[in-house]
């Protein structure tokens, strides 16, 4: 146990992982290499169209090769991954759970269903509870956002883009999504309470686009959220999930990811301090 400035023991800082999505358009394999080089504690594997992200044996080899554990698996919930690991959403979640168990990951991140997935949406809350009861892996449902175009707003997710309106055992809080939904981020932290089991650290300015900025470059209370979690004995993982697609070089991308890691560790190590 670490000690604070008073000499009292406090819980260890949460581990900080790199989402493999953060290195796009580089590959899943590159994410493991970059995470190791920059000193991340692990990775969250975004299961998407990259074949390596779908191959548990390949992921295990990469983890062993680079000494970087897989701390979480993000189930294939995106529009572009509708056919990854089956077209049946429950099969996708079962495979994500199996991958997490095999790789030693503690968490499966899952989005609420799209509204047009009507049967899945009707069964989602009860189904997530059922699956959570069958494993030690956490199924952490992530907050999303309404889709906006000009002055129009589309409710694309069901039962809701805000998972705190329903009863789940664990939540994932994504700070780019709170920006896009224009939510009160700290109120959402409070609503999630001790069921907040996983954090996607990123930033945003409230644009209709899901920005996933490096933390500290937008308007989200990233530092305060991190300090609150550290002070509250948060026992989940913090995952850097940022957009580096505009980086002109690999070196520029790595500089962004190093900055995100440094920001996250700084504010996790200063619980309760004014930030």
Short mmCIF file of C-alpha atoms in Angstrom, two decimals:
data_model
loop_
_atom_site.label_atom_id
_atom_site.label_comp_id
_atom_site.label_asym_id
_atom_site.label_seq_id
_atom_site.Cartn_x
_atom_site.Cartn_y
_atom_site.Cartn_z
CA UNK A 1 0.00 0.00 0.00
CA UNK A 2 1.20 3.50 -0.85
CA UNK A 3 1.26 6.26 1.78
CA UNK A 4 -0.10 9.77 1.48
CA UNK A 5 1.61 12.89 2.85
CA UNK A 6 0.22 12.16 6.33
CA UNK A 7 1.83 8.72 6.36
CA UNK A 8 -1.54 6.94 6.17
CA UNK A 9 -1.86 3.98 3.83
CA UNK A 10 -4.00 4.45 0.75
CA UNK A 11 -5.14 2.15 -2.02
CA UNK A 12 -2.88 1.66 -5.05
CA UNK A 13 -3.51 3.92 -8.03
CA UNK A 14 -5.70 2.41 -10.74
CA UNK A 15 -3.89 0.90 -13.69
CA UNK A 16 -3.79 3.01 -16.85
CA UNK A 17 -4.34 1.17 -20.12
CA UNK A 18 -4.14 2.19 -23.76
CA UNK A 19 -7.13 1.49 -25.96
CA UNK A 20 -5.94 -0.13 -29.18
CA UNK A 21 -8.36 2.25 -30.93
CA UNK A 22 -6.12 5.14 -29.86
CA UNK A 23 -3.41 4.25 -32.39
CA UNK A 24 -5.72 4.08 -35.44
CA UNK A 25 -4.93 3.99 -38.37
CA UNK A 26 -2.04 1.94 -36.99
CA UNK A 27 -2.82 -1.66 -36.10
CA UNK A 28 -3.74 -3.58 -32.97
CA UNK A 29 -0.24 -5.06 -33.02
CA UNK A 30 1.26 -1.57 -33.05
CA UNK A 31 -0.82 -0.64 -30.01
CA UNK A 32 0.86 -3.30 -27.88
CA UNK A 33 4.30 -2.10 -28.99
CA UNK A 34 3.47 1.55 -28.30
CA UNK A 35 1.92 0.74 -24.91
CA UNK A 36 5.07 -1.10 -23.88
CA UNK A 37 7.38 1.66 -25.11
CA UNK A 38 5.46 4.43 -23.34
CA UNK A 39 5.00 2.55 -20.08
CA UNK A 40 1.25 1.92 -20.03
CA UNK A 41 0.09 -0.72 -17.54
CA UNK A 42 -1.85 -2.64 -20.18
CA UNK A 43 -4.22 -2.36 -23.12
CA UNK A 44 -7.93 -2.44 -23.79
CA UNK A 45 -8.53 -4.35 -27.01
CA UNK A 46 -11.10 -2.74 -29.29
CA UNK A 47 -12.51 -5.66 -31.25
CA UNK A 48 -13.13 -4.35 -34.74
CA UNK A 49 -12.27 -5.12 -38.39
CA UNK A 50 -8.53 -5.65 -37.76
CA UNK A 51 -8.25 -9.49 -37.83
CA UNK A 52 -5.67 -9.46 -35.01
CA UNK A 53 -8.19 -7.77 -32.68
CA UNK A 54 -10.55 -10.71 -33.25
CA UNK A 55 -7.92 -13.45 -32.72
CA UNK A 56 -7.49 -14.38 -29.05
CA UNK A 57 -4.38 -16.48 -29.70
CA UNK A 58 -2.73 -13.62 -31.59
CA UNK A 59 -3.61 -11.21 -28.79
CA UNK A 60 -2.11 -13.53 -26.19
CA UNK A 61 1.12 -13.78 -28.20
CA UNK A 62 1.33 -9.98 -28.45
CA UNK A 63 0.70 -9.62 -24.73
CA UNK A 64 3.45 -12.11 -23.92
CA UNK A 65 5.87 -10.66 -26.47
CA UNK A 66 5.59 -7.09 -25.18
CA UNK A 67 4.89 -7.82 -21.51
CA UNK A 68 1.66 -5.83 -21.75
CA UNK A 69 -1.44 -7.42 -20.18
CA UNK A 70 -4.90 -7.14 -21.70
CA UNK A 71 -6.94 -5.42 -18.98
CA UNK A 72 -10.22 -5.07 -20.88
CA UNK A 73 -11.99 -6.17 -24.05
CA UNK A 74 -14.30 -3.76 -25.88
CA UNK A 75 -17.02 -5.83 -27.54
CA UNK A 76 -17.68 -5.11 -31.24
CA UNK A 77 -20.61 -2.69 -30.84
CA UNK A 78 -19.85 -0.12 -33.57
CA UNK A 79 -21.66 0.34 -36.87
CA UNK A 80 -18.55 -0.87 -38.72
CA UNK A 81 -18.38 -4.04 -36.62
CA UNK A 82 -21.94 -5.27 -37.11
CA UNK A 83 -20.62 -8.47 -38.75
CA UNK A 84 -17.57 -9.02 -36.54
CA UNK A 85 -17.90 -12.16 -34.39
CA UNK A 86 -21.40 -12.89 -35.79
CA UNK A 87 -24.35 -10.65 -36.55
CA UNK A 88 -26.06 -11.80 -33.34
CA UNK A 89 -25.30 -9.32 -30.53
CA UNK A 90 -25.52 -11.90 -27.73
CA UNK A 91 -23.01 -14.10 -29.55
CA UNK A 92 -20.69 -11.10 -29.74
CA UNK A 93 -20.93 -10.61 -25.97
CA UNK A 94 -20.35 -14.29 -25.26
CA UNK A 95 -17.23 -14.23 -27.42
CA UNK A 96 -16.05 -11.02 -25.72
CA UNK A 97 -16.53 -12.67 -22.34
CA UNK A 98 -14.62 -15.76 -23.48
CA UNK A 99 -11.79 -13.59 -24.82
CA UNK A 100 -11.61 -11.65 -21.56
CA UNK A 101 -11.52 -14.83 -19.50
CA UNK A 102 -8.82 -16.37 -21.70
CA UNK A 103 -6.67 -13.22 -21.71
CA UNK A 104 -7.10 -12.47 -18.01
CA UNK A 105 -8.98 -9.21 -18.62
CA UNK A 106 -11.29 -8.00 -15.87
CA UNK A 107 -13.80 -6.07 -17.97
CA UNK A 108 -15.92 -6.28 -21.11
CA UNK A 109 -17.04 -2.86 -22.31
CA UNK A 110 -20.41 -2.87 -24.07
CA UNK A 111 -22.53 -0.14 -25.66
CA UNK A 112 -26.32 0.03 -25.31
CA UNK A 113 -28.08 -1.48 -28.36
CA UNK A 114 -29.00 0.56 -31.39
CA UNK A 115 -32.74 1.32 -31.46
CA UNK A 116 -33.24 -0.79 -34.57
CA UNK A 117 -31.96 -3.85 -32.68
CA UNK A 118 -35.41 -4.13 -31.14
CA UNK A 119 -35.33 -7.63 -29.70
CA UNK A 120 -31.82 -7.13 -28.32
CA UNK A 121 -32.82 -3.79 -26.79
CA UNK A 122 -35.90 -5.27 -25.09
CA UNK A 123 -33.81 -8.00 -23.49
CA UNK A 124 -30.65 -5.97 -22.88
CA UNK A 125 -30.90 -5.01 -19.20
CA UNK A 126 -31.99 -8.48 -18.05
CA UNK A 127 -29.53 -10.14 -20.42
CA UNK A 128 -26.55 -8.15 -19.14
CA UNK A 129 -27.47 -9.06 -15.56
CA UNK A 130 -27.71 -12.72 -16.57
CA UNK A 131 -24.32 -12.69 -18.29
CA UNK A 132 -22.72 -10.79 -15.41
CA UNK A 133 -23.86 -13.53 -13.08
CA UNK A 134 -22.12 -16.20 -15.14
CA UNK A 135 -18.56 -14.86 -14.86
CA UNK A 136 -16.15 -12.85 -12.73
CA UNK A 137 -15.61 -10.53 -15.71
CA UNK A 138 -17.39 -7.18 -15.37
CA UNK A 139 -19.85 -6.22 -18.08
CA UNK A 140 -19.55 -2.42 -17.92
CA UNK A 141 -22.22 -0.60 -19.97
CA UNK A 142 -20.93 2.62 -21.52
CA UNK A 143 -22.63 6.00 -21.71
CA UNK A 144 -23.24 7.13 -25.29
CA UNK A 145 -24.96 10.25 -26.75
CA UNK A 146 -27.76 11.42 -29.04
CA UNK A 147 -26.82 11.72 -32.70
CA UNK A 148 -27.13 15.33 -33.88
CA UNK A 149 -27.22 16.91 -37.31
CA UNK A 150 -27.72 20.68 -37.48
CA UNK A 151 -30.86 21.28 -35.38
CA UNK A 152 -32.04 17.68 -35.40
CA UNK A 153 -31.43 15.09 -32.70
CA UNK A 154 -31.79 11.32 -33.13
CA UNK A 155 -32.10 8.93 -30.21
CA UNK A 156 -29.99 6.14 -31.68
CA UNK A 157 -29.66 3.91 -28.60
CA UNK A 158 -32.11 1.85 -26.54
CA UNK A 159 -33.11 1.53 -23.78
CA UNK A 160 -31.17 4.82 -23.51
CA UNK A 161 -27.84 6.41 -24.41
CA UNK A 162 -27.53 7.23 -20.70
CA UNK A 163 -27.14 3.87 -18.94
CA UNK A 164 -27.79 5.40 -15.50
CA UNK A 165 -31.51 5.49 -16.39
CA UNK A 166 -31.46 1.68 -16.08
CA UNK A 167 -30.12 -0.82 -13.57
CA UNK A 168 -26.73 -2.35 -14.40
CA UNK A 169 -24.12 -3.89 -12.16
CA UNK A 170 -21.24 -1.90 -13.69
CA UNK A 171 -20.81 1.18 -15.87
CA UNK A 172 -18.11 2.53 -18.17
CA UNK A 173 -17.85 6.32 -18.09
CA UNK A 174 -16.53 7.91 -21.29
CA UNK A 175 -15.65 11.60 -21.02
CA UNK A 176 -15.71 12.25 -24.75
CA UNK A 177 -19.27 10.90 -24.78
CA UNK A 178 -20.32 13.11 -21.87
CA UNK A 179 -19.04 16.06 -23.91
CA UNK A 180 -20.92 14.99 -27.04
CA UNK A 181 -24.15 14.39 -25.09
CA UNK A 182 -23.61 17.69 -23.24
CA UNK A 183 -24.18 15.89 -19.96
CA UNK A 184 -23.24 17.08 -16.50
CA UNK A 185 -20.20 14.86 -16.15
CA UNK A 186 -19.82 15.10 -12.39
CA UNK A 187 -23.52 14.41 -11.92
CA UNK A 188 -23.10 11.27 -14.03
CA UNK A 189 -20.15 10.21 -11.86
CA UNK A 190 -22.41 10.61 -8.82
CA UNK A 191 -25.26 8.70 -10.49
CA UNK A 192 -22.95 5.80 -11.32
CA UNK A 193 -21.60 5.76 -7.78
CA UNK A 194 -19.78 2.61 -6.75
CA UNK A 195 -21.03 0.88 -9.91
CA UNK A 196 -18.58 2.95 -11.95
CA UNK A 197 -16.20 0.15 -12.81
CA UNK A 198 -14.27 1.46 -15.83
CA UNK A 199 -13.22 4.86 -17.22
CA UNK A 200 -12.43 5.96 -20.76
CA UNK A 201 -10.36 9.10 -20.27
CA UNK A 202 -10.58 11.57 -23.14
CA UNK A 203 -11.79 15.12 -23.62
CA UNK A 204 -14.24 17.10 -25.72
CA UNK A 205 -15.74 20.53 -26.32
CA UNK A 206 -19.42 19.64 -26.71
CA UNK A 207 -19.29 19.20 -30.47
CA UNK A 208 -21.84 16.92 -32.15
CA UNK A 209 -18.80 14.92 -33.25
CA UNK A 210 -17.38 12.42 -30.77
CA UNK A 211 -13.98 14.10 -30.48
CA UNK A 212 -11.91 11.91 -28.11
CA UNK A 213 -9.34 14.65 -27.52
CA UNK A 214 -6.22 14.17 -25.42
CA UNK A 215 -7.31 14.91 -21.82
CA UNK A 216 -6.68 18.52 -20.91
CA UNK A 217 -7.33 19.81 -24.44
CA UNK A 218 -11.09 20.19 -24.11
CA UNK A 219 -13.67 21.36 -21.59
CA UNK A 220 -14.38 18.17 -19.66
CA UNK A 221 -13.44 18.00 -15.93
CA UNK A 222 -10.93 15.24 -16.64
CA UNK A 223 -8.56 16.14 -13.81
CA UNK A 224 -11.37 16.36 -11.27
CA UNK A 225 -12.88 13.03 -12.30
CA UNK A 226 -9.50 11.30 -12.01
CA UNK A 227 -8.80 12.84 -8.61
CA UNK A 228 -12.25 11.87 -7.35
CA UNK A 229 -11.82 8.29 -8.45
CA UNK A 230 -8.40 8.04 -6.83
CA UNK A 231 -9.69 9.56 -3.59
CA UNK A 232 -12.69 7.25 -3.59
CA UNK A 233 -10.74 4.02 -3.87
CA UNK A 234 -11.81 3.28 -7.45
CA UNK A 235 -10.93 -0.36 -8.18
CA UNK A 236 -11.38 -0.37 -11.95
CA UNK A 237 -9.09 0.58 -14.81
CA UNK A 238 -8.56 3.93 -16.55
CA UNK A 239 -8.23 3.61 -20.32
CA UNK A 240 -6.82 6.30 -22.60
CA UNK A 241 -9.18 6.30 -25.58
CA UNK A 242 -8.22 9.25 -27.77
CA UNK A 243 -8.32 10.07 -31.46
CA UNK A 244 -4.85 10.39 -33.02
CA UNK A 245 -5.91 10.10 -36.66
CA UNK A 246 -4.73 13.64 -37.38
CA UNK A 247 -1.18 12.88 -36.28
CA UNK A 248 1.11 13.40 -39.27
CA UNK A 249 3.73 10.89 -38.09
CA UNK A 250 4.08 7.97 -35.71
CA UNK A 251 6.26 10.15 -33.49
CA UNK A 252 3.51 12.78 -33.26
CA UNK A 253 0.97 10.07 -32.39
CA UNK A 254 3.22 8.71 -29.65
CA UNK A 255 3.74 12.20 -28.25
CA UNK A 256 -0.04 12.59 -27.91
CA UNK A 257 -0.33 9.20 -26.19
CA UNK A 258 2.57 10.01 -23.87
CA UNK A 259 0.91 13.32 -22.97
CA UNK A 260 -2.37 11.54 -22.23
CA UNK A 261 -0.62 9.00 -20.01
CA UNK A 262 1.28 11.69 -18.10
CA UNK A 263 -1.91 13.73 -17.54
CA UNK A 264 -3.79 10.68 -16.29
CA UNK A 265 -1.10 9.52 -13.90
CA UNK A 266 -0.57 13.04 -12.55
CA UNK A 267 -4.20 13.45 -11.53
CA UNK A 268 -4.62 9.90 -10.28
CA UNK A 269 -1.70 10.52 -7.93
CA UNK A 270 -3.26 13.70 -6.48
CA UNK A 271 -6.60 12.59 -5.01
CA UNK A 272 -8.53 15.29 -3.29
CA UNK A 273 -6.20 18.09 -4.39
CA UNK A 274 -7.62 21.13 -6.11
CA UNK A 275 -7.03 20.67 -9.83
#
